[in-house]
PDB file of C-alpha atoms in Angstrom:
ATOM      1  CA  UNK J   1     -16.546 -45.139  27.925  1.00  0.00           C
ATOM      2  CA  UNK J   2     -17.902 -44.425  24.468  1.00  0.00           C
ATOM      3  CA  UNK J   3     -20.111 -41.482  25.958  1.00  0.00           C
ATOM      4  CA  UNK J   4     -19.183 -38.307  23.972  1.00  0.00           C
ATOM      5  CA  UNK J   5     -17.387 -35.547  25.990  1.00  0.00           C
ATOM      6  CA  UNK J   6     -18.570 -31.714  25.054  1.00  0.00           C
ATOM      7  CA  UNK J   7     -15.167 -30.580  27.086  1.00  0.00           C
ATOM      8  CA  UNK J   8     -12.157 -28.985  26.156  1.00  0.00           C
ATOM      9  CA  UNK J   9      -8.902 -31.209  25.811  1.00  0.00           C
ATOM     10  CA  UNK J  10      -6.454 -30.242  28.547  1.00  0.00           C
ATOM     11  CA  UNK J  11      -2.843 -31.364  27.764  1.00  0.00           C
ATOM     12  CA  UNK J  12      -0.823 -33.010  30.238  1.00  0.00           C
ATOM     13  CA  UNK J  13       2.304 -31.599  30.181  1.00  0.00           C
ATOM     14  CA  UNK J  14       0.720 -27.679  30.563  1.00  0.00           C
ATOM     15  CA  UNK J  15      -2.634 -28.051  32.294  1.00  0.00           C
ATOM     16  CA  UNK J  16      -3.330 -23.813  30.857  1.00  0.00           C
ATOM     17  CA  UNK J  17      -3.027 -25.133  27.421  1.00  0.00           C
ATOM     18  CA  UNK J  18      -6.615 -26.526  26.519  1.00  0.00           C
ATOM     19  CA  UNK J  19      -7.445 -27.628  22.444  1.00  0.00           C
ATOM     20  CA  UNK J  20     -11.174 -27.102  22.170  1.00  0.00           C
ATOM     21  CA  UNK J  21     -13.007 -26.759  18.673  1.00  0.00           C
ATOM     22  CA  UNK J  22     -16.544 -24.245  18.567  1.00  0.00           C
ATOM     23  CA  UNK J  23     -17.342 -23.120  14.822  1.00  0.00           C
ATOM     24  CA  UNK J  24     -18.466 -19.828  16.429  1.00  0.00           C
ATOM     25  CA  UNK J  25     -14.795 -19.710  17.681  1.00  0.00           C
ATOM     26  CA  UNK J  26     -12.072 -20.541  15.326  1.00  0.00           C
ATOM     27  CA  UNK J  27      -9.497 -18.172  13.327  1.00  0.00           C
ATOM     28  CA  UNK J  28      -6.652 -18.541  11.024  1.00  0.00           C
ATOM     29  CA  UNK J  29      -4.966 -14.789  12.770  1.00  0.00           C
ATOM     30  CA  UNK J  30      -4.231 -15.832  15.849  1.00  0.00           C
ATOM     31  CA  UNK J  31      -0.918 -14.259  15.508  1.00  0.00           C
ATOM     32  CA  UNK J  32      -2.881 -10.654  15.244  1.00  0.00           C
ATOM     33  CA  UNK J  33      -3.669 -10.817  19.329  1.00  0.00           C
ATOM     34  CA  UNK J  34       0.497 -10.130  19.760  1.00  0.00           C
ATOM     35  CA  UNK J  35       0.097  -7.287  17.033  1.00  0.00           C
ATOM     36  CA  UNK J  36      -2.780  -6.514  19.647  1.00  0.00           C
ATOM     37  CA  UNK J  37      -0.641  -5.700  22.540  1.00  0.00           C
ATOM     38  CA  UNK J  38       2.056  -4.134  21.307  1.00  0.00           C
ATOM     39  CA  UNK J  39      -0.552  -1.366  20.210  1.00  0.00           C
ATOM     40  CA  UNK J  40      -1.675  -1.463  23.464  1.00  0.00           C
ATOM     41  CA  UNK J  41       2.160  -1.307  25.523  1.00  0.00           C
ATOM     42  CA  UNK J  42       2.924   1.493  22.987  1.00  0.00           C
ATOM     43  CA  UNK J  43      -0.020   3.455  23.547  1.00  0.00           C
ATOM     44  CA  UNK J  44      -1.160   3.519  20.069  1.00  0.00           C
ATOM     45  CA  UNK J  45      -4.766   4.484  20.945  1.00  0.00           C
ATOM     46  CA  UNK J  46      -4.137   6.823  22.838  1.00  0.00           C
ATOM     47  CA  UNK J  47      -1.268   8.400  19.986  1.00  0.00           C
ATOM     48  CA  UNK J  48      -4.603   8.487  17.972  1.00  0.00           C
ATOM     49  CA  UNK J  49      -7.148  10.547  20.069  1.00  0.00           C
ATOM     50  CA  UNK J  50      -3.715  12.897  20.108  1.00  0.00           C
ATOM     51  CA  UNK J  51      -2.707  13.363  16.462  1.00  0.00           C
ATOM     52  CA  UNK J  52      -5.972  12.499  14.197  1.00  0.00           C
ATOM     53  CA  UNK J  53      -9.610  14.185  14.088  1.00  0.00           C
ATOM     54  CA  UNK J  54     -12.917  12.231  14.241  1.00  0.00           C
ATOM     55  CA  UNK J  55     -15.491  14.344  12.293  1.00  0.00           C
ATOM     56  CA  UNK J  56     -18.300  13.033  13.819  1.00  0.00           C
ATOM     57  CA  UNK J  57     -20.544  14.803  16.129  1.00  0.00           C
ATOM     58  CA  UNK J  58     -22.852  13.495  18.337  1.00  0.00           C
ATOM     59  CA  UNK J  59     -23.161  10.469  21.057  1.00  0.00           C
ATOM     60  CA  UNK J  60     -24.647   8.448  18.320  1.00  0.00           C
ATOM     61  CA  UNK J  61     -21.205   7.432  17.639  1.00  0.00           C
ATOM     62  CA  UNK J  62     -20.495   2.819  17.836  1.00  0.00           C
ATOM     63  CA  UNK J  63     -17.165   2.618  17.516  1.00  0.00           C
ATOM     64  CA  UNK J  64     -14.060   5.090  18.617  1.00  0.00           C
ATOM     65  CA  UNK J  65     -12.545   6.576  15.865  1.00  0.00           C
ATOM     66  CA  UNK J  66      -9.045   4.487  17.131  1.00  0.00           C
ATOM     67  CA  UNK J  67     -11.046   1.623  16.740  1.00  0.00           C
ATOM     68  CA  UNK J  68     -12.019   1.431  13.660  1.00  0.00           C
ATOM     69  CA  UNK J  69      -8.105   2.164  12.234  1.00  0.00           C
ATOM     70  CA  UNK J  70      -6.973   0.007  14.286  1.00  0.00           C
ATOM     71  CA  UNK J  71      -8.962  -2.923  12.208  1.00  0.00           C
ATOM     72  CA  UNK J  72      -8.493  -1.308   8.607  1.00  0.00           C
ATOM     73  CA  UNK J  73      -4.501  -1.860  10.372  1.00  0.00           C
ATOM     74  CA  UNK J  74      -5.322  -5.387  11.276  1.00  0.00           C
ATOM     75  CA  UNK J  75      -7.131  -6.223   8.335  1.00  0.00           C
ATOM     76  CA  UNK J  76      -4.107  -5.266   6.161  1.00  0.00           C
ATOM     77  CA  UNK J  77      -1.484  -7.244   8.332  1.00  0.00           C
ATOM     78  CA  UNK J  78      -3.252 -10.053   8.192  1.00  0.00           C
ATOM     79  CA  UNK J  79      -3.428  -9.650   3.857  1.00  0.00           C
ATOM     80  CA  UNK J  80      -7.176  -8.217   3.430  1.00  0.00           C
ATOM     81  CA  UNK J  81      -6.264  -5.419   1.487  1.00  0.00           C
ATOM     82  CA  UNK J  82     -10.070  -5.856   0.180  1.00  0.00           C
ATOM     83  CA  UNK J  83     -12.890  -3.395   1.862  1.00  0.00           C
ATOM     84  CA  UNK J  84     -15.078  -5.403   1.622  1.00  0.00           C
ATOM     85  CA  UNK J  85     -13.458  -8.578   3.865  1.00  0.00           C
ATOM     86  CA  UNK J  86     -15.012  -6.052   6.473  1.00  0.00           C
ATOM     87  CA  UNK J  87     -18.581  -7.741   6.468  1.00  0.00           C
ATOM     88  CA  UNK J  88     -16.948 -11.191   7.040  1.00  0.00           C
ATOM     89  CA  UNK J  89     -14.262 -10.215   9.132  1.00  0.00           C
ATOM     90  CA  UNK J  90     -16.733  -8.118  11.677  1.00  0.00           C
ATOM     91  CA  UNK J  91     -17.351 -11.358  12.680  1.00  0.00           C
ATOM     92  CA  UNK J  92     -13.714 -13.851  13.438  1.00  0.00           C
ATOM     93  CA  UNK J  93     -13.164 -13.960  17.130  1.00  0.00           C
ATOM     94  CA  UNK J  94      -9.472 -12.469  16.945  1.00  0.00           C
ATOM     95  CA  UNK J  95     -10.752  -9.637  15.154  1.00  0.00           C
ATOM     96  CA  UNK J  96     -13.729  -9.051  17.937  1.00  0.00           C
ATOM     97  CA  UNK J  97     -11.217  -9.507  20.949  1.00  0.00           C
ATOM     98  CA  UNK J  98      -8.194  -6.956  19.635  1.00  0.00           C
ATOM     99  CA  UNK J  99     -10.475  -5.229  17.874  1.00  0.00           C
ATOM    100  CA  UNK J 100     -12.367  -2.422  20.261  1.00  0.00           C
ATOM    101  CA  UNK J 101     -12.891  -3.340  23.504  1.00  0.00           C
ATOM    102  CA  UNK J 102     -16.264  -1.746  23.739  1.00  0.00           C
ATOM    103  CA  UNK J 103     -17.314  -4.415  22.599  1.00  0.00           C
ATOM    104  CA  UNK J 104     -14.634  -7.826  24.021  1.00  0.00           C
ATOM    105  CA  UNK J 105     -17.357  -8.433  26.807  1.00  0.00           C
ATOM    106  CA  UNK J 106     -20.956  -8.715  24.638  1.00  0.00           C
ATOM    107  CA  UNK J 107     -19.758 -10.979  21.686  1.00  0.00           C
ATOM    108  CA  UNK J 108     -20.274  -7.691  19.806  1.00  0.00           C
ATOM    109  CA  UNK J 109     -19.829  -7.790  15.849  1.00  0.00           C
ATOM    110  CA  UNK J 110     -17.189  -4.971  14.363  1.00  0.00           C
ATOM    111  CA  UNK J 111     -18.003  -3.092  11.638  1.00  0.00           C
ATOM    112  CA  UNK J 112     -18.913  -4.512   8.975  1.00  0.00           C
ATOM    113  CA  UNK J 113     -18.276  -1.389   6.320  1.00  0.00           C
ATOM    114  CA  UNK J 114     -15.128   0.906   6.353  1.00  0.00           C
ATOM    115  CA  UNK J 115     -15.463   2.207   3.344  1.00  0.00           C
ATOM    116  CA  UNK J 116     -16.687   5.338   4.716  1.00  0.00           C
ATOM    117  CA  UNK J 117     -14.488   5.696   7.388  1.00  0.00           C
ATOM    118  CA  UNK J 118     -11.012   4.946   5.123  1.00  0.00           C
ATOM    119  CA  UNK J 119     -12.394   7.762   2.016  1.00  0.00           C
ATOM    120  CA  UNK J 120     -14.038  10.033   4.435  1.00  0.00           C
ATOM    121  CA  UNK J 121     -12.954  10.302   7.896  1.00  0.00           C
ATOM    122  CA  UNK J 122      -9.832   9.350   7.803  1.00  0.00           C
ATOM    123  CA  UNK J 123      -9.375  11.050   4.430  1.00  0.00           C
ATOM    124  CA  UNK J 124      -9.695  14.195   5.837  1.00  0.00           C
ATOM    125  CA  UNK J 125      -7.357  17.014   4.154  1.00  0.00           C
ATOM    126  CA  UNK J 126      -6.277  17.696   8.267  1.00  0.00           C
ATOM    127  CA  UNK J 127      -6.014  13.673   8.600  1.00  0.00           C
ATOM    128  CA  UNK J 128      -3.429  13.827   6.150  1.00  0.00           C
ATOM    129  CA  UNK J 129      -0.766  15.626   8.354  1.00  0.00           C
ATOM    130  CA  UNK J 130      -2.264  14.161  11.299  1.00  0.00           C
ATOM    131  CA  UNK J 131      -0.775   9.976   9.730  1.00  0.00           C
ATOM    132  CA  UNK J 132       2.926  10.982   9.304  1.00  0.00           C
ATOM    133  CA  UNK J 133       2.270  12.422  13.054  1.00  0.00           C
ATOM    134  CA  UNK J 134       1.311   9.777  14.553  1.00  0.00           C
ATOM    135  CA  UNK J 135       3.651   7.761  12.521  1.00  0.00           C
ATOM    136  CA  UNK J 136       6.540   9.622  13.690  1.00  0.00           C
ATOM    137  CA  UNK J 137       5.632   9.844  17.458  1.00  0.00           C
ATOM    138  CA  UNK J 138       4.532   5.921  17.577  1.00  0.00           C
ATOM    139  CA  UNK J 139       8.274   5.011  16.275  1.00  0.00           C
ATOM    140  CA  UNK J 140       9.544   7.534  18.937  1.00  0.00           C
ATOM    141  CA  UNK J 141       8.169   5.278  21.158  1.00  0.00           C
ATOM    142  CA  UNK J 142      10.521   2.149  20.417  1.00  0.00           C
ATOM    143  CA  UNK J 143      13.512   4.557  19.817  1.00  0.00           C
ATOM    144  CA  UNK J 144      14.769   5.078  23.096  1.00  0.00           C
ATOM    145  CA  UNK J 145      14.595   1.012  23.367  1.00  0.00           C
ATOM    146  CA  UNK J 146      17.847   0.839  20.076  1.00  0.00           C
ATOM    147  CA  UNK J 147      21.317   1.077  21.067  1.00  0.00           C
ATOM    148  CA  UNK J 148      23.883   3.365  19.723  1.00  0.00           C
ATOM    149  CA  UNK J 149      25.379   6.180  18.965  1.00  0.00           C
ATOM    150  CA  UNK J 150      24.887   6.980  15.329  1.00  0.00           C
ATOM    151  CA  UNK J 151      22.188   6.517  12.623  1.00  0.00           C
ATOM    152  CA  UNK J 152      21.708   6.726   9.080  1.00  0.00           C
ATOM    153  CA  UNK J 153      19.088   8.305   6.794  1.00  0.00           C
ATOM    154  CA  UNK J 154      18.118   7.057   3.830  1.00  0.00           C
ATOM    155  CA  UNK J 155      16.047   8.718   1.476  1.00  0.00           C
ATOM    156  CA  UNK J 156      14.422   8.004  -1.816  1.00  0.00           C
ATOM    157  CA  UNK J 157      11.472   7.954  -4.369  1.00  0.00           C
ATOM    158  CA  UNK J 158       9.464   5.278  -5.593  1.00  0.00           C
ATOM    159  CA  UNK J 159       5.916   5.677  -8.291  1.00  0.00           C
ATOM    160  CA  UNK J 160       2.717   4.264  -7.520  1.00  0.00           C
ATOM    161  CA  UNK J 161       0.986   3.457 -10.727  1.00  0.00           C
ATOM    162  CA  UNK J 162      -2.723   5.043 -10.877  1.00  0.00           C
ATOM    163  CA  UNK J 163      -5.912   4.233 -12.762  1.00  0.00           C
ATOM    164  CA  UNK J 164      -8.744   6.707 -13.819  1.00  0.00           C
ATOM    165  CA  UNK J 165      -9.066  10.491 -12.552  1.00  0.00           C
ATOM    166  CA  UNK J 166      -6.949  10.296  -9.478  1.00  0.00           C
ATOM    167  CA  UNK J 167      -5.858  13.818  -7.568  1.00  0.00           C
ATOM    168  CA  UNK J 168      -2.779  15.337  -8.215  1.00  0.00           C
ATOM    169  CA  UNK J 169      -1.805  12.435 -10.107  1.00  0.00           C
ATOM    170  CA  UNK J 170       0.440  12.976 -13.210  1.00  0.00           C
ATOM    171  CA  UNK J 171       2.011  11.244 -16.427  1.00  0.00           C
ATOM    172  CA  UNK J 172       5.510  10.252 -16.300  1.00  0.00           C
ATOM    173  CA  UNK J 173       7.162  10.033 -19.939  1.00  0.00           C
ATOM    174  CA  UNK J 174       9.682   8.001 -18.601  1.00  0.00           C
ATOM    175  CA  UNK J 175       8.048   5.167 -17.108  1.00  0.00           C
ATOM    176  CA  UNK J 176       5.097   6.337 -19.681  1.00  0.00           C
ATOM    177  CA  UNK J 177       1.666   5.628 -17.353  1.00  0.00           C
ATOM    178  CA  UNK J 178       0.408   7.575 -14.469  1.00  0.00           C
ATOM    179  CA  UNK J 179       1.385   8.100 -11.451  1.00  0.00           C
ATOM    180  CA  UNK J 180       2.035   9.470  -7.884  1.00  0.00           C
ATOM    181  CA  UNK J 181       5.699   9.656  -6.761  1.00  0.00           C
ATOM    182  CA  UNK J 182       6.466   9.865  -3.152  1.00  0.00           C
ATOM    183  CA  UNK J 183       9.323  10.756  -1.394  1.00  0.00           C
ATOM    184  CA  UNK J 184       9.851   8.351   1.423  1.00  0.00           C
ATOM    185  CA  UNK J 185      12.520   8.831   4.525  1.00  0.00           C
ATOM    186  CA  UNK J 186      13.837   5.685   6.644  1.00  0.00           C
ATOM    187  CA  UNK J 187      15.549   5.184   9.050  1.00  0.00           C
ATOM    188  CA  UNK J 188      18.321   2.613   8.601  1.00  0.00           C
ATOM    189  CA  UNK J 189      16.681  -0.079  10.974  1.00  0.00           C
ATOM    190  CA  UNK J 190      14.075   0.071   7.858  1.00  0.00           C
ATOM    191  CA  UNK J 191      11.803   1.819   9.656  1.00  0.00           C
ATOM    192  CA  UNK J 192       9.930   4.516   6.971  1.00  0.00           C
ATOM    193  CA  UNK J 193      10.280   7.651   9.752  1.00  0.00           C
ATOM    194  CA  UNK J 194       8.201  10.137   7.162  1.00  0.00           C
ATOM    195  CA  UNK J 195       6.748  10.182   3.443  1.00  0.00           C
ATOM    196  CA  UNK J 196       5.188  12.911   1.248  1.00  0.00           C
ATOM    197  CA  UNK J 197       2.709  12.599  -1.130  1.00  0.00           C
ATOM    198  CA  UNK J 198       3.980  14.028  -4.389  1.00  0.00           C
ATOM    199  CA  UNK J 199       2.265  14.323  -8.675  1.00  0.00           C
ATOM    200  CA  UNK J 200       4.096  11.771 -10.856  1.00  0.00           C
ATOM    201  CA  UNK J 201       5.686  14.215 -13.061  1.00  0.00           C
ATOM    202  CA  UNK J 202       7.898  15.921 -10.295  1.00  0.00           C
ATOM    203  CA  UNK J 203      11.758  15.288 -10.022  1.00  0.00           C
ATOM    204  CA  UNK J 204      12.472  12.848  -7.775  1.00  0.00           C
ATOM    205  CA  UNK J 205      14.125  14.629  -5.256  1.00  0.00           C
ATOM    206  CA  UNK J 206      11.536  17.411  -4.762  1.00  0.00           C
ATOM    207  CA  UNK J 207      10.995  18.686  -1.309  1.00  0.00           C
ATOM    208  CA  UNK J 208      13.604  16.867  -0.082  1.00  0.00           C
ATOM    209  CA  UNK J 209      14.624  19.467   2.555  1.00  0.00           C
ATOM    210  CA  UNK J 210      10.625  18.882   4.264  1.00  0.00           C
ATOM    211  CA  UNK J 211      10.508  15.406   5.114  1.00  0.00           C
ATOM    212  CA  UNK J 212      15.280  15.242   5.767  1.00  0.00           C
ATOM    213  CA  UNK J 213      16.080  18.400   7.712  1.00  0.00           C
ATOM    214  CA  UNK J 214      13.457  18.122  10.587  1.00  0.00           C
ATOM    215  CA  UNK J 215      14.192  14.409  11.393  1.00  0.00           C
ATOM    216  CA  UNK J 216      18.194  15.279  11.325  1.00  0.00           C
ATOM    217  CA  UNK J 217      17.557  17.875  13.968  1.00  0.00           C
ATOM    218  CA  UNK J 218      15.184  15.725  15.610  1.00  0.00           C
ATOM    219  CA  UNK J 219      18.056  12.766  15.666  1.00  0.00           C
ATOM    220  CA  UNK J 220      20.995  15.101  16.755  1.00  0.00           C
ATOM    221  CA  UNK J 221      18.639  16.163  19.753  1.00  0.00           C
ATOM    222  CA  UNK J 222      19.234  12.649  20.459  1.00  0.00           C
ATOM    223  CA  UNK J 223      22.793  12.769  20.700  1.00  0.00           C
ATOM    224  CA  UNK J 224      22.991  10.563  17.450  1.00  0.00           C
ATOM    225  CA  UNK J 225      25.528  11.010  14.775  1.00  0.00           C
ATOM    226  CA  UNK J 226      23.139  11.128  11.779  1.00  0.00           C
ATOM    227  CA  UNK J 227      24.792  10.048   7.852  1.00  0.00           C
ATOM    228  CA  UNK J 228      22.679  10.304   4.668  1.00  0.00           C
ATOM    229  CA  UNK J 229      21.859   7.635   1.972  1.00  0.00           C
ATOM    230  CA  UNK J 230      20.708   8.080  -1.407  1.00  0.00           C
ATOM    231  CA  UNK J 231      20.584   7.637  -4.912  1.00  0.00           C
ATOM    232  CA  UNK J 232      21.647   9.876  -7.252  1.00  0.00           C
ATOM    233  CA  UNK J 233      19.016  11.737  -7.903  1.00  0.00           C
ATOM    234  CA  UNK J 234      19.824  13.183  -4.216  1.00  0.00           C
ATOM    235  CA  UNK J 235      23.195  14.623  -5.808  1.00  0.00           C
ATOM    236  CA  UNK J 236      22.610  17.888  -5.692  1.00  0.00           C
ATOM    237  CA  UNK J 237      24.546  20.946  -4.940  1.00  0.00           C
ATOM    238  CA  UNK J 238      21.723  22.624  -2.263  1.00  0.00           C
ATOM    239  CA  UNK J 239      20.790  18.818  -0.405  1.00  0.00           C
ATOM    240  CA  UNK J 240      25.631  18.789   0.133  1.00  0.00           C
ATOM    241  CA  UNK J 241      25.326  22.594   1.413  1.00  0.00           C
ATOM    242  CA  UNK J 242      22.607  21.798   3.936  1.00  0.00           C
ATOM    243  CA  UNK J 243      24.297  18.570   4.943  1.00  0.00           C
ATOM    244  CA  UNK J 244      27.380  20.183   5.236  1.00  0.00           C
ATOM    245  CA  UNK J 245      25.711  22.912   7.649  1.00  0.00           C
ATOM    246  CA  UNK J 246      24.537  21.102  10.040  1.00  0.00           C
ATOM    247  CA  UNK J 247      27.426  18.449  10.130  1.00  0.00           C
ATOM    248  CA  UNK J 248      26.072  15.612   8.239  1.00  0.00           C
ATOM    249  CA  UNK J 249      28.182  13.152   6.446  1.00  0.00           C
ATOM    250  CA  UNK J 250      26.948  11.667   3.342  1.00  0.00           C
ATOM    251  CA  UNK J 251      26.825   8.247   0.894  1.00  0.00           C
ATOM    252  CA  UNK J 252      25.639   9.380  -2.535  1.00  0.00           C
ATOM    253  CA  UNK J 253      25.147   6.598  -5.514  1.00  0.00           C
ATOM    254  CA  UNK J 254      26.401   7.782  -8.635  1.00  0.00           C
ATOM    255  CA  UNK J 255      25.833   4.808 -10.396  1.00  0.00           C
ATOM    256  CA  UNK J 256      22.718   4.980 -10.510  1.00  0.00           C
ATOM    257  CA  UNK J 257      22.747   8.328 -12.124  1.00  0.00           C
ATOM    258  CA  UNK J 258      25.212   7.051 -14.868  1.00  0.00           C
ATOM    259  CA  UNK J 259      22.623   3.886 -15.634  1.00  0.00           C
ATOM    260  CA  UNK J 260      19.477   5.834 -15.001  1.00  0.00           C
ATOM    261  CA  UNK J 261      20.596   8.632 -17.908  1.00  0.00           C
ATOM    262  CA  UNK J 262      21.669   5.750 -20.293  1.00  0.00           C
ATOM    263  CA  UNK J 263      18.645   4.508 -19.948  1.00  0.00           C
ATOM    264  CA  UNK J 264      16.865   7.827 -19.986  1.00  0.00           C
ATOM    265  CA  UNK J 265      19.348   8.006 -23.583  1.00  0.00           C
ATOM    266  CA  UNK J 266      17.854   4.636 -25.263  1.00  0.00           C
ATOM    267  CA  UNK J 267      14.210   6.636 -24.588  1.00  0.00           C
TER     268      UNK J 267
END
């Protein structure tokens, strides 16, 4: 009766559930298993191979490109934004379970350094456009599940402050800082359908047609009526004309324009 039993504690109400403690297999990120399952069902690995380029040559590569990108994504989803966390997470049971099919049965560790992958491999010029295509293709996997005959596209810009000498960043007098000024396109469900990185000194609507018009065409091919929503920076005659030509309704927040104008006057 008093002997220590080195066996998992099995629950009575459900025999398939067991409670056990093994120090080498403890994790606080078990929820990522569901994310890994979602990626599998959406075919993320195949989409990565289709849209992104692996510049490594030869067979001396420990992990596939898709596994490295997955490890990078899972780390950020779990709140580990610092690349220095990669060494510790490479030993985490959950990350080893979902991070790479190549090591699941062997119990080996994941890549302990992701800096080279993110700054050199993923950061290559051809992969910038590939990431945008990958994002849109992934969202497209879920679109057939959505009901409705109408969609609303929401466009806007944001500022990303930069420090040091970052390529294509620029100073903006209004915000009194140096930053990037990306343009973003969202669906009404909140999915990011596209993004364009821009210098900090461009107009908020700069490059709108590159993001908006292809997405309007894509949605209309699916038989959906399209609406467009934006702030006053997009209250431009050329945008109105383009929307009318493709039969898209619009909602522009002109109040934002008046407030922004007053703010500019103060500065």
